Short mmCIF file of C-alpha atoms in Angstrom, two decimals:
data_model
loop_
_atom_site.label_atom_id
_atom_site.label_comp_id
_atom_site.label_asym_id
_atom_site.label_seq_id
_atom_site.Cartn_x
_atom_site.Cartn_y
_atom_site.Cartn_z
CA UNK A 1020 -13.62 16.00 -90.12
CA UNK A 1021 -11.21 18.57 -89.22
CA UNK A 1022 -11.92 18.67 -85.48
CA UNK A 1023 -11.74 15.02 -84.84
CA UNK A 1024 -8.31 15.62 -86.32
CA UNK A 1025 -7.84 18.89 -84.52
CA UNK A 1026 -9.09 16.29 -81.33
CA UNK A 1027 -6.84 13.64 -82.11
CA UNK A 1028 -3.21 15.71 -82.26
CA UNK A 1029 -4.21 17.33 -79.35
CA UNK A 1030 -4.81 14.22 -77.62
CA UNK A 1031 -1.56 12.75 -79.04
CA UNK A 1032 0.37 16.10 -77.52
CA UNK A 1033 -0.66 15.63 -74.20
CA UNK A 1034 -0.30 11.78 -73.92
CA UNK A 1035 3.50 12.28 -75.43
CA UNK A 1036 3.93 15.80 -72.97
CA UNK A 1037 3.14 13.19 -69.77
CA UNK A 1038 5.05 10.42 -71.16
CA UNK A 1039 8.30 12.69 -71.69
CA UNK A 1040 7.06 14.73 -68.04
CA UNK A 1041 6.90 10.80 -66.86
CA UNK A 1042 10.65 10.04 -68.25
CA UNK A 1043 11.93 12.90 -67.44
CA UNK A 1044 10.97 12.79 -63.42
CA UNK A 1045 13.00 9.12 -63.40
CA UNK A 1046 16.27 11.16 -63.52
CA UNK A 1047 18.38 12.47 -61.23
CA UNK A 1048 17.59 16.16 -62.78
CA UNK A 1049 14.46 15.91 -63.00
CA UNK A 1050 13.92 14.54 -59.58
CA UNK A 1051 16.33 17.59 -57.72
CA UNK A 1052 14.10 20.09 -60.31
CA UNK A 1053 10.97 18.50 -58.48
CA UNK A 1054 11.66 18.09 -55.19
CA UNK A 1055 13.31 21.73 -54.85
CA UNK A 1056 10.22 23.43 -56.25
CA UNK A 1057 7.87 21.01 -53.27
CA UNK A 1058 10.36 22.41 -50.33
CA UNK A 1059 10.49 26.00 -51.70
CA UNK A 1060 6.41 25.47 -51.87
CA UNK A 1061 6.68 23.96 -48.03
CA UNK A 1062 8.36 26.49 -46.48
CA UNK A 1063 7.83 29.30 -44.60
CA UNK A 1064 9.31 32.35 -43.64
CA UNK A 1065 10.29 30.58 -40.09
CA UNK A 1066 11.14 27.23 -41.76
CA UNK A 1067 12.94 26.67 -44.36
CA UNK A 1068 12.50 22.95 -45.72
CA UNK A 1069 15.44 20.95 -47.58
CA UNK A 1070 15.23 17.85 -49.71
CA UNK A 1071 18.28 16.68 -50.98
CA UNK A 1072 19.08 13.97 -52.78
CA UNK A 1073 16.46 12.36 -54.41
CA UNK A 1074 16.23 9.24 -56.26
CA UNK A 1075 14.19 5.84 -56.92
CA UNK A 1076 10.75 5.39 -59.19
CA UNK A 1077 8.60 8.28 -59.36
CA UNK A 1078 6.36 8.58 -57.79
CA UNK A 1079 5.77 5.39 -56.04
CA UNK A 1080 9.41 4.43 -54.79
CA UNK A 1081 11.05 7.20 -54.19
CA UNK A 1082 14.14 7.84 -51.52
CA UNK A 1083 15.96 10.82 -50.51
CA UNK A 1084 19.75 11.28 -49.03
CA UNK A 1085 18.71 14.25 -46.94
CA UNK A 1086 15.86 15.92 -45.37
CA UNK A 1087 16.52 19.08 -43.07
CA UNK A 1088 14.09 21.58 -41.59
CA UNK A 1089 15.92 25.03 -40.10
CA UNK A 1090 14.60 28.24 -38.19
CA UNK A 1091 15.87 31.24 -37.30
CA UNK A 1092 18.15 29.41 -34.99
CA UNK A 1093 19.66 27.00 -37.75
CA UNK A 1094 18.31 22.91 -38.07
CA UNK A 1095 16.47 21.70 -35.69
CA UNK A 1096 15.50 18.76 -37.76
CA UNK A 1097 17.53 16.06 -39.93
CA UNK A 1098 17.04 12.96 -41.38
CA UNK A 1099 18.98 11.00 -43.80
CA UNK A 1100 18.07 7.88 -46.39
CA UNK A 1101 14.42 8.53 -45.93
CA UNK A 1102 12.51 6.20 -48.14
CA UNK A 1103 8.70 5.13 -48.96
CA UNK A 1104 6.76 3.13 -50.95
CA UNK A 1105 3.04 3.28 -51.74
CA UNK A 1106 0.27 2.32 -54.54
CA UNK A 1107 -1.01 5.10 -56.55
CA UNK A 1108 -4.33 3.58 -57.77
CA UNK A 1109 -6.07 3.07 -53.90
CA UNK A 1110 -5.32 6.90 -53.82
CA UNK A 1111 -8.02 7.21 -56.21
CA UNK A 1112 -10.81 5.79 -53.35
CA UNK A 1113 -9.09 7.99 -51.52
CA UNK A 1114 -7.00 5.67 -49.16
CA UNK A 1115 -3.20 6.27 -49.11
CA UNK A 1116 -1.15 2.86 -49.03
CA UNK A 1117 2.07 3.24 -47.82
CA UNK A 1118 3.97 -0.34 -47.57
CA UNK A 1119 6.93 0.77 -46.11
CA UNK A 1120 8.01 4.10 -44.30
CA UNK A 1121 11.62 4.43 -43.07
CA UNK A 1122 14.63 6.66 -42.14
CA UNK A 1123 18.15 5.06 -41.36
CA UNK A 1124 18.87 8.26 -38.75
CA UNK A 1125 16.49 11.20 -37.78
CA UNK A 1126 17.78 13.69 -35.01
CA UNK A 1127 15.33 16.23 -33.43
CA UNK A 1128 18.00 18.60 -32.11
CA UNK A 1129 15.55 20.94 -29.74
CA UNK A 1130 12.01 22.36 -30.19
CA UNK A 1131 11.54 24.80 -33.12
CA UNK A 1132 10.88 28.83 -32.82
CA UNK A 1133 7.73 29.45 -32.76
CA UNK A 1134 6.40 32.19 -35.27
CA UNK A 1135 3.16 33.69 -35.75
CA UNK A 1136 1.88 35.82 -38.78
CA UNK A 1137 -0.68 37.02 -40.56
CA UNK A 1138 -3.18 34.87 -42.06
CA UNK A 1139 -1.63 31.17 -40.54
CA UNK A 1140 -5.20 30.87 -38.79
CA UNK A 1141 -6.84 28.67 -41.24
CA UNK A 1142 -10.24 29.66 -43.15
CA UNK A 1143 -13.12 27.62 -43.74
CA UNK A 1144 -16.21 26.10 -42.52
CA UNK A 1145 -14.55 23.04 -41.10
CA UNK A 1146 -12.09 20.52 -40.38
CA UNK A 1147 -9.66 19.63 -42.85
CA UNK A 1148 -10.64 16.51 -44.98
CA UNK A 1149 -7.86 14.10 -45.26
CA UNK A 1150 -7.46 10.51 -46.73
CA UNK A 1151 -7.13 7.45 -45.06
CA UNK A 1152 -3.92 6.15 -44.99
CA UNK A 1153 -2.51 2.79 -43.76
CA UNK A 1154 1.15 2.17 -43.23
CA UNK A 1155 2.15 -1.45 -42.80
CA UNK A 1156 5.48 -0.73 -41.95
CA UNK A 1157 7.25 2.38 -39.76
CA UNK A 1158 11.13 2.27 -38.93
CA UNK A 1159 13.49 4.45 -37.44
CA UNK A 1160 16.93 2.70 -37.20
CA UNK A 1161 17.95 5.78 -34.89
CA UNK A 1162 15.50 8.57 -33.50
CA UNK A 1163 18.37 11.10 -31.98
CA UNK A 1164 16.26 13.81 -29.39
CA UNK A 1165 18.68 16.14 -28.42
CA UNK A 1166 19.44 17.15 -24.74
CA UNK A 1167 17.83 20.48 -25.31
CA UNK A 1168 14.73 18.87 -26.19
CA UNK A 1169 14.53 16.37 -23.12
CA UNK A 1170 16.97 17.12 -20.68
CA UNK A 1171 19.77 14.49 -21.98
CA UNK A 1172 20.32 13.30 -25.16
CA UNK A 1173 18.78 9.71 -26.13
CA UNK A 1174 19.06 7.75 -29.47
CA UNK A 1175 16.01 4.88 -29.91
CA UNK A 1176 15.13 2.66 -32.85
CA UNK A 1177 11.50 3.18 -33.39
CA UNK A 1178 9.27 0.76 -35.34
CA UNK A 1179 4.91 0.92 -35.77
CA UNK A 1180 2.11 0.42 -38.00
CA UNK A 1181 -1.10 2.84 -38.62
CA UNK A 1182 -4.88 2.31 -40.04
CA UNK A 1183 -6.18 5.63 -39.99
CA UNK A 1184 -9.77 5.48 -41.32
CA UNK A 1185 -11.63 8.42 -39.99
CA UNK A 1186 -13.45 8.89 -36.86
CA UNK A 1187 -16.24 6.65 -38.63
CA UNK A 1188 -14.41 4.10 -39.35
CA UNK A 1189 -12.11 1.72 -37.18
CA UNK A 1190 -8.86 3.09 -36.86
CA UNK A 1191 -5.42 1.38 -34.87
CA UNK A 1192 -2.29 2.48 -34.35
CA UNK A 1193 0.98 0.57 -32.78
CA UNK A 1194 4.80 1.87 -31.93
CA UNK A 1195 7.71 0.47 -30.53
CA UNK A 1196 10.71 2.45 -29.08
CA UNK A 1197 14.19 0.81 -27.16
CA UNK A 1198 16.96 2.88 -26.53
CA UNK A 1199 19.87 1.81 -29.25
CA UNK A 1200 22.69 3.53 -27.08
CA UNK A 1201 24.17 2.34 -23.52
CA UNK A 1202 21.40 2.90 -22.06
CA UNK A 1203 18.08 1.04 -21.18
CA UNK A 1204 14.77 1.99 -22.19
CA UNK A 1205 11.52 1.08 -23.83
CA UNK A 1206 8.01 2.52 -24.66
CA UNK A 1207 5.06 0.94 -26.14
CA UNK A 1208 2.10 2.35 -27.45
CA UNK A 1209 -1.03 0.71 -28.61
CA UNK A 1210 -4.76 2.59 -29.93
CA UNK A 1211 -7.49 1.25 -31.44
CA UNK A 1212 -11.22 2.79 -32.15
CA UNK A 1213 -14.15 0.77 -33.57
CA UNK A 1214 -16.58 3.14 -35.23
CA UNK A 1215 -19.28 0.03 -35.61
CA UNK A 1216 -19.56 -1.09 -31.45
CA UNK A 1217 -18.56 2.72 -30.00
CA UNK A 1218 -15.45 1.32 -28.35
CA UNK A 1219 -11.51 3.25 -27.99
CA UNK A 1220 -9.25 1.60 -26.03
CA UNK A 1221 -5.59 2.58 -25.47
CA UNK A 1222 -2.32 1.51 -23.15
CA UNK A 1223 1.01 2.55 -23.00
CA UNK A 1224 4.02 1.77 -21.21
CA UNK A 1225 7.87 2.56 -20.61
CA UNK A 1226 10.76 1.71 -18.17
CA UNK A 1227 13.88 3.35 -18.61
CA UNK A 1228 17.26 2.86 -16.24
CA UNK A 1229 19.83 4.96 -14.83
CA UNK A 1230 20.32 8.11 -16.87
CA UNK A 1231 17.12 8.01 -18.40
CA UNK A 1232 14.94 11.00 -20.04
CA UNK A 1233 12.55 11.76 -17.49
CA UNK A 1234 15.41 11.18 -14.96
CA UNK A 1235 16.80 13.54 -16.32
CA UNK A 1236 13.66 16.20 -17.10
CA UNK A 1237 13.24 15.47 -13.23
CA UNK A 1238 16.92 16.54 -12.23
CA UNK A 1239 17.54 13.15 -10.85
CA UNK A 1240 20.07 11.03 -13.89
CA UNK A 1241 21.11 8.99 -10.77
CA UNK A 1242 17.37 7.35 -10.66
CA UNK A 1243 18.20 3.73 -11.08
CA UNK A 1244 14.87 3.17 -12.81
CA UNK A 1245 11.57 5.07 -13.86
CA UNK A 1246 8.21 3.51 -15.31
CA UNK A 1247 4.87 4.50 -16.10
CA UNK A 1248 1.93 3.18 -17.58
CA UNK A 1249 -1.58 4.42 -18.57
CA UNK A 1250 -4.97 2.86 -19.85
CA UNK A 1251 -8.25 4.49 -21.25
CA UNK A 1252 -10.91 2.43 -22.16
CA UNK A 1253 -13.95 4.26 -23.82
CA UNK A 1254 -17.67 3.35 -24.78
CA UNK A 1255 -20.77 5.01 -25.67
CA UNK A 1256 -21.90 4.19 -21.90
CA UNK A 1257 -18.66 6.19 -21.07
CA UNK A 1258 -15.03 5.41 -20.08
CA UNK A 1259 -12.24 4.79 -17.74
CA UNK A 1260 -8.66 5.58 -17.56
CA UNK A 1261 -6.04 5.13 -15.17
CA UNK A 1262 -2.14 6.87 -15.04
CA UNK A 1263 0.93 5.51 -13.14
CA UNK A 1264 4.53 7.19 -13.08
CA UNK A 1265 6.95 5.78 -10.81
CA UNK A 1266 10.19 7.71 -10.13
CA UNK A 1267 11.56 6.31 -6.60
CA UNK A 1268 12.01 9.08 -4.44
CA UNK A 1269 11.42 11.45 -7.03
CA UNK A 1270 8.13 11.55 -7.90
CA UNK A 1271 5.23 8.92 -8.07
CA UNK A 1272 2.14 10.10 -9.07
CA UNK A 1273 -1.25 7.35 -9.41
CA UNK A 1274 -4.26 8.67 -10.61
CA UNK A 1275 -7.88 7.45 -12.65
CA UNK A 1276 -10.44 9.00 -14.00
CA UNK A 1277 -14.65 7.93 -15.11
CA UNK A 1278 -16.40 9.35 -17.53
CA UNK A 1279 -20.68 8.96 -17.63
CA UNK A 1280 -23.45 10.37 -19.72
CA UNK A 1281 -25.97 11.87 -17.94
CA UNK A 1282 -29.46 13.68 -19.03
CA UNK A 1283 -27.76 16.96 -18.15
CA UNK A 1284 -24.07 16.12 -19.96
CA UNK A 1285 -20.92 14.44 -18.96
CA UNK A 1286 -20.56 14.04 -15.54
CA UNK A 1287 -16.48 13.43 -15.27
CA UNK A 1288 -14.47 12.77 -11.96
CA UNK A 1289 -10.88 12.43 -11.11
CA UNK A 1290 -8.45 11.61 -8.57
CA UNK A 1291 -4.49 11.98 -8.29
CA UNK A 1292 -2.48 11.34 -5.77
CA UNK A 1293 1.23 12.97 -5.82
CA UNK A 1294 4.34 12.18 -3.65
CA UNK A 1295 8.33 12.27 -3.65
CA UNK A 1296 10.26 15.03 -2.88
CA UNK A 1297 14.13 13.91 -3.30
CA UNK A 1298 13.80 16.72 -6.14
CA UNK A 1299 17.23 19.50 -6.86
CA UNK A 1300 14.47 22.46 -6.78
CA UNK A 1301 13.58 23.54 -3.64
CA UNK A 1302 9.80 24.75 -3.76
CA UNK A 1303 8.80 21.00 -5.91
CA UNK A 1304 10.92 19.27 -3.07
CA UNK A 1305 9.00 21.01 -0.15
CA UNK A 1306 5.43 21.09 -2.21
CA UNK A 1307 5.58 16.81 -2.64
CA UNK A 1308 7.46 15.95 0.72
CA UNK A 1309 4.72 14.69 1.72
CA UNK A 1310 1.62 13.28 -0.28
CA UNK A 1311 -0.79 15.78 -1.66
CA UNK A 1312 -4.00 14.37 -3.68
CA UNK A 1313 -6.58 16.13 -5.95
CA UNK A 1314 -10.36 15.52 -6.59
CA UNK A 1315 -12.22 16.50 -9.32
CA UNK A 1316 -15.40 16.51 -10.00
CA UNK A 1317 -17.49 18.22 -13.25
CA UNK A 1318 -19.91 18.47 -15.28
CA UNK A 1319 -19.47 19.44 -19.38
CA UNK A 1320 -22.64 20.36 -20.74
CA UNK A 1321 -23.76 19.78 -24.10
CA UNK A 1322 -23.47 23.55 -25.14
CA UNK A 1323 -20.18 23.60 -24.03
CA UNK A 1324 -20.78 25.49 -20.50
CA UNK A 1325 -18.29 23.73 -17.55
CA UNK A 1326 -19.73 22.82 -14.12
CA UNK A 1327 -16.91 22.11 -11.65
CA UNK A 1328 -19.23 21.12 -8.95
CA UNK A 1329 -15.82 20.35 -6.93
CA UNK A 1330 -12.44 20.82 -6.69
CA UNK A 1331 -10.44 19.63 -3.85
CA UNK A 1332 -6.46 19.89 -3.10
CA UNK A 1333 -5.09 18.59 -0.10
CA UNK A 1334 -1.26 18.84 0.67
CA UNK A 1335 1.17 20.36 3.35
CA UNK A 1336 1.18 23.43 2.63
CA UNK A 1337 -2.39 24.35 1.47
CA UNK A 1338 -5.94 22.84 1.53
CA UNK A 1339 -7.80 24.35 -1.38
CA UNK A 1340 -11.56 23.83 -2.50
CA UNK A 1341 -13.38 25.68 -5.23
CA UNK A 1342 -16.62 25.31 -7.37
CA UNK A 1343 -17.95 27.43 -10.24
CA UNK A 1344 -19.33 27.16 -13.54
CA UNK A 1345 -17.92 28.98 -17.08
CA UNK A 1346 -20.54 28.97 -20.24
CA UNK A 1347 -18.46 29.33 -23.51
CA UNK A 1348 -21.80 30.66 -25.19
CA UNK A 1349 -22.57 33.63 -22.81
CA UNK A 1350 -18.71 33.88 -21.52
CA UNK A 1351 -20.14 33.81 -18.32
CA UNK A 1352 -17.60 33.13 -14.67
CA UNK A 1353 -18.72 31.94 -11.82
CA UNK A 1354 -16.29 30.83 -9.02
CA UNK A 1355 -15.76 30.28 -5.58
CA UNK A 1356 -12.08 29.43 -3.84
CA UNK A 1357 -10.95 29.01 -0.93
CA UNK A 1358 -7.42 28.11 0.57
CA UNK A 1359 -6.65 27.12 4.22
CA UNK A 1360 -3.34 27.22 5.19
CA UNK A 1361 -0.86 24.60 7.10
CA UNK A 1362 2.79 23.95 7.36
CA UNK A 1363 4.20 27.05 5.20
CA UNK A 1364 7.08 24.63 3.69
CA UNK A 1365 6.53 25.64 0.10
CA UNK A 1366 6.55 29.84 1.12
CA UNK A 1367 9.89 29.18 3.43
CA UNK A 1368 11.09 27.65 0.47
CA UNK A 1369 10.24 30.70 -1.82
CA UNK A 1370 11.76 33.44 0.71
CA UNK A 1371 13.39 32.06 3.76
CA UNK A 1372 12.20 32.93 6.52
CA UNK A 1373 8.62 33.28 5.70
CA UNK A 1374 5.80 31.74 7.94
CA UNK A 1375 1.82 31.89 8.42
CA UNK A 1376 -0.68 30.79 11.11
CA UNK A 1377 -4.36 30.36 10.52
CA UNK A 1378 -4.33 32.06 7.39
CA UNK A 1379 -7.58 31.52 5.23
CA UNK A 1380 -8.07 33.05 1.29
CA UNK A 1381 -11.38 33.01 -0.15
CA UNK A 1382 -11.80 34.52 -3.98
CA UNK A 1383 -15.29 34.78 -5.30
CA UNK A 1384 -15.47 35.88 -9.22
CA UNK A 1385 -18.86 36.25 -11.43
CA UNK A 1386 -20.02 38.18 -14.51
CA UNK A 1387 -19.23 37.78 -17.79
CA UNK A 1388 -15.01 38.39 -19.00
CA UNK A 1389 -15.93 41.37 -20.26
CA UNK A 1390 -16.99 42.31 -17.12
CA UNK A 1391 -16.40 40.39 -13.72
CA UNK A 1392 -16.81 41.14 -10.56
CA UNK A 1393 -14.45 39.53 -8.32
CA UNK A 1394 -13.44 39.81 -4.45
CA UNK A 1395 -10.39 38.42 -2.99
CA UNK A 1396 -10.23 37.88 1.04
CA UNK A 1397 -7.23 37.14 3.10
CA UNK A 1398 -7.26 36.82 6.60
CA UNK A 1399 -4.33 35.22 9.28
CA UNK A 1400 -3.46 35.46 12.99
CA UNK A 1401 0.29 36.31 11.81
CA UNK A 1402 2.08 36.82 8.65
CA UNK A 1403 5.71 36.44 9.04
CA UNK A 1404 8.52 37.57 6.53
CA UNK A 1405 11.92 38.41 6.81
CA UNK A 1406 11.45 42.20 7.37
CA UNK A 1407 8.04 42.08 9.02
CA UNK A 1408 6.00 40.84 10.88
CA UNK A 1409 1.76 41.50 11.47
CA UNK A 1410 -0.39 39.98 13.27
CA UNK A 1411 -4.66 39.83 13.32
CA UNK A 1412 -4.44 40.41 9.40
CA UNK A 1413 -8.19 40.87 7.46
CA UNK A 1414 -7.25 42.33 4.44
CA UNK A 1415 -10.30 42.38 1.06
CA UNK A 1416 -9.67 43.83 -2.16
CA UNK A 1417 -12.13 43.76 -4.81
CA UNK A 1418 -12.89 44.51 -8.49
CA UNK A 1419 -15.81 45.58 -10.46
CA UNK A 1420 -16.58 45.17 -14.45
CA UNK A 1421 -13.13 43.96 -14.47
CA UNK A 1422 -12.48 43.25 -18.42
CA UNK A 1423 -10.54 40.13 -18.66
CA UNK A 1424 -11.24 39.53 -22.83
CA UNK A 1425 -9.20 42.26 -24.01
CA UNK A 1426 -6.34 44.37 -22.41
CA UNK A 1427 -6.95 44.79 -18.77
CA UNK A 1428 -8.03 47.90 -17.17
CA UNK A 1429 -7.84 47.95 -13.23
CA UNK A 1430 -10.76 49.41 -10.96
CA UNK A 1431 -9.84 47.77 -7.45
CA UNK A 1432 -10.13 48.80 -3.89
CA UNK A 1433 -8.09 47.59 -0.86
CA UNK A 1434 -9.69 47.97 2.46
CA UNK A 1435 -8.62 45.95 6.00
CA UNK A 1436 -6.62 46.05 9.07
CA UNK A 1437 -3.66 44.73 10.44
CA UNK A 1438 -3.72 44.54 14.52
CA UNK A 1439 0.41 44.65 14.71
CA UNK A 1440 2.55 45.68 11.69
CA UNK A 1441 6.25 45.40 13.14
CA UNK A 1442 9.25 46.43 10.84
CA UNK A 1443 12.18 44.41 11.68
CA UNK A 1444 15.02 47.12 11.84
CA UNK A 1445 19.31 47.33 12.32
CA UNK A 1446 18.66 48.29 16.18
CA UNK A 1447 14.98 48.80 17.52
CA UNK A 1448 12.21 47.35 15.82
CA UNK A 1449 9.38 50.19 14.16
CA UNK A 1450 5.71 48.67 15.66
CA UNK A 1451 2.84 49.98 14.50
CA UNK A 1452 -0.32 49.05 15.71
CA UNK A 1453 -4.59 49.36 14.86
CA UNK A 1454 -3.70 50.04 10.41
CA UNK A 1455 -6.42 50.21 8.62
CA UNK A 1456 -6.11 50.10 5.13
CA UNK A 1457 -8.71 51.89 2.40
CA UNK A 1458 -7.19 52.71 -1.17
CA UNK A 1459 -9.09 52.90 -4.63
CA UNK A 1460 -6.63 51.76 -7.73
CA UNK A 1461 -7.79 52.89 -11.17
CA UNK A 1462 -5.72 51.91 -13.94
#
């Protein structure tokens, strides 16, 4: 019958349009025709994408000489004889099988510009759905980060493997990192979550030596050595994690943290303890001289509202507590604070000079971000700065239907007293004494 024949040529069009299509994307034109029309379809208006280069079997074994990403600001990102292999047919379960993933040389200059326009929110009901991929093999034989990116520049050789199955699945991931220059370093990371017993567990580690990256994020390349580790371990009955960073005179920070279902959420409490000092910036040098710890405790419900039933920060300078509660439902604040002051180290360090005794700052906030009220208290037997000086300070300002959602509009008074308000002058000092304070702002 005619159609069948009408059928058939048809047929025999498109099997010989995909077997010349096939041919014709195993050659170097081809290839450069394809791979220019993917990066003009991946870029942006702030990134321009560049895939140079291209050769190997199509699609399953393909390489390419160059791959550069550029903003405003030029490339930020380059990588050169990037290959990969993979099966096509698991891709049709919906797994992506990559055997091999690897770049002989990818630099990360600095951080790219970040742009915002129109319509990048994403739409949708939910989450993007993506397959599960496995890559047996990940290699970098030099990951370049660029002193603008991490304070000095580092070159690594970075190898790993991935499962990534979905959050109801089991899922593991492993990486490797030494420093490939003259300098010493590792990192190690290891994850793994298994969907079937509830479990996540995860551990991490790196040592670096003199001249290192955090040495040198910390202002300190003459560290001789800095090291860190962390573990989380997670279960349906909850979880545990603990954080180490050890920077010799630097900076050495410990802290852990538990995790445990309640009936009325997640009941979550930390602890971190901070010390160091030998730091180039003056206010991080006088804020860690000596130790400082914090103590969390809090409760996430199961609509989403916070309970931080308490927050406590004890260091030199300051000894702050504070409790409250924020529902993400309602929008709903409410908060209590309140700071005691010690040794002013970190305010000399900020303006020379400057000195408190018995000073005390209590804020309490509530209402809804749309409309808080909030009062703010401060009160000190003397106040010292480098042009003044006052003594028996109560000061309170407060705030009503403050909007904090949208642009802010200001409806504050000021009321209080200062006992002695002395202005440090060229010749004879100008003392007032018994101010009292009362002033409305509406912005």
């Amino acid at each position: 019958m005619a159609w069948r024949r009408i059928t058939r040529r048809v047929a025999t069009f498109v099997a010989a349009g995909l077997v010349l299509l096939f041919g014709g994307l195993q050659t170097g034109l081809g290839q450069r025709l394809l791979f220019n029309t993917v990066a003009s379809l991946a870029s942006t208006p702030g990134q321009a994408i560049r895939l140079d280069g291209p050769s190997g079997f199509f699609p399953t074994d393909m390489k390419l000489a160059r791959v550069e990403v550029a903003d405003g600001k030029g490339v930020w990102l380059a990588a050169d004889d990037v290959s990969m292999s993979w099966s096509l047919w698991p891709l049709l379960a919906g797994r992506f099988d990559v055997q091999a993933l690897r770049a002989a040389r990818l630099a990360i200059h600095r951080a790219p510009e970040t742009t915002t326009t129109e319509g990048d929110a994403p739409s949708g009901s939910g989450p993007p759905q993506f397959p599960r991929v496995t890559v047996e093999s990940l290699a970098i034989d030099e990951l370049r980060l660029g002193a603008a990116l991490t304070g000095a520049e580092s070159r690594w050789r970075l190898e790993g493997t991935a499962r990534l199955d979905g959050m109801g699945a089991n899922n593991a991931l492993s990486l490797a990192a030494a420093r490939s220059d003259d300098r010493r370093g590792r990192l190690d990371l290891r994850a793994r979550f298994d969907a079937t017993r509830g479990e996540a567990h995860a551990d991490g580690n790196f040592e670096e030596g003199e001249g290192g990256v955090l040495a040198a994020l910390l202002g300190r390349p003459d560290l001789p050595r800095t090291a860190g580790t962390f573990t989380l371990q997670a279960s349906r009955d909850g979880g545990d994690g603990r954080i180490t960073l050890d920077a010799g005179d630097a900076l050495h920070v410990s802290g852990s943290g538990r995790m445990r279902p309640e009936d009325s959420g997640r009941h979550i409490v930390l602890s971190l303890e901070i010390r160091g000092g030998q730091l180039p910036y003056p206010t991080w040098a006088a804020a860690l001289d000596r130790p400082a710890t914090v103590d969390a405790d809090l409760l996430l419900g199961p609509t989403g509202a916070i309970e931080l039933r308490t927050l406590r920060i004890a260091s030199v300078p300051l000894a702050v507590t504070a409790s409250g509660r924020y529902d993400q439902d309602t929008e709903h604040l409410q908060l209590r604070l309140e700071a005691i002051g010690g040794d002013p180290a970190v305010l000399a360090a900020l303006m020379p000079g400057a000195a408190w005794r018995d000073m005390r700052i209590e804020l309490q906030a509530a209402g809804k971000l749309a409309a808080l009220d909030a009062t703010l208290s401060l009160r000190a037997a003397e106040l010292d700065a480098p042009q003044a000086r006052a003594t028996d300070v109560e000061l309170t300002a407060s705030t009503q239907g403050a909007n904090l959602s949208a642009a802010p509009i200001l409806r504050a008074t000021l009321k209080g007293s200062v006992g002695t308000l002395a202005w440090r002058a060229d010749k004879d000092p100008l003392v007032t004494r018994d101010v009292r304070f009362d002033a409305t702002i509406d912005r």
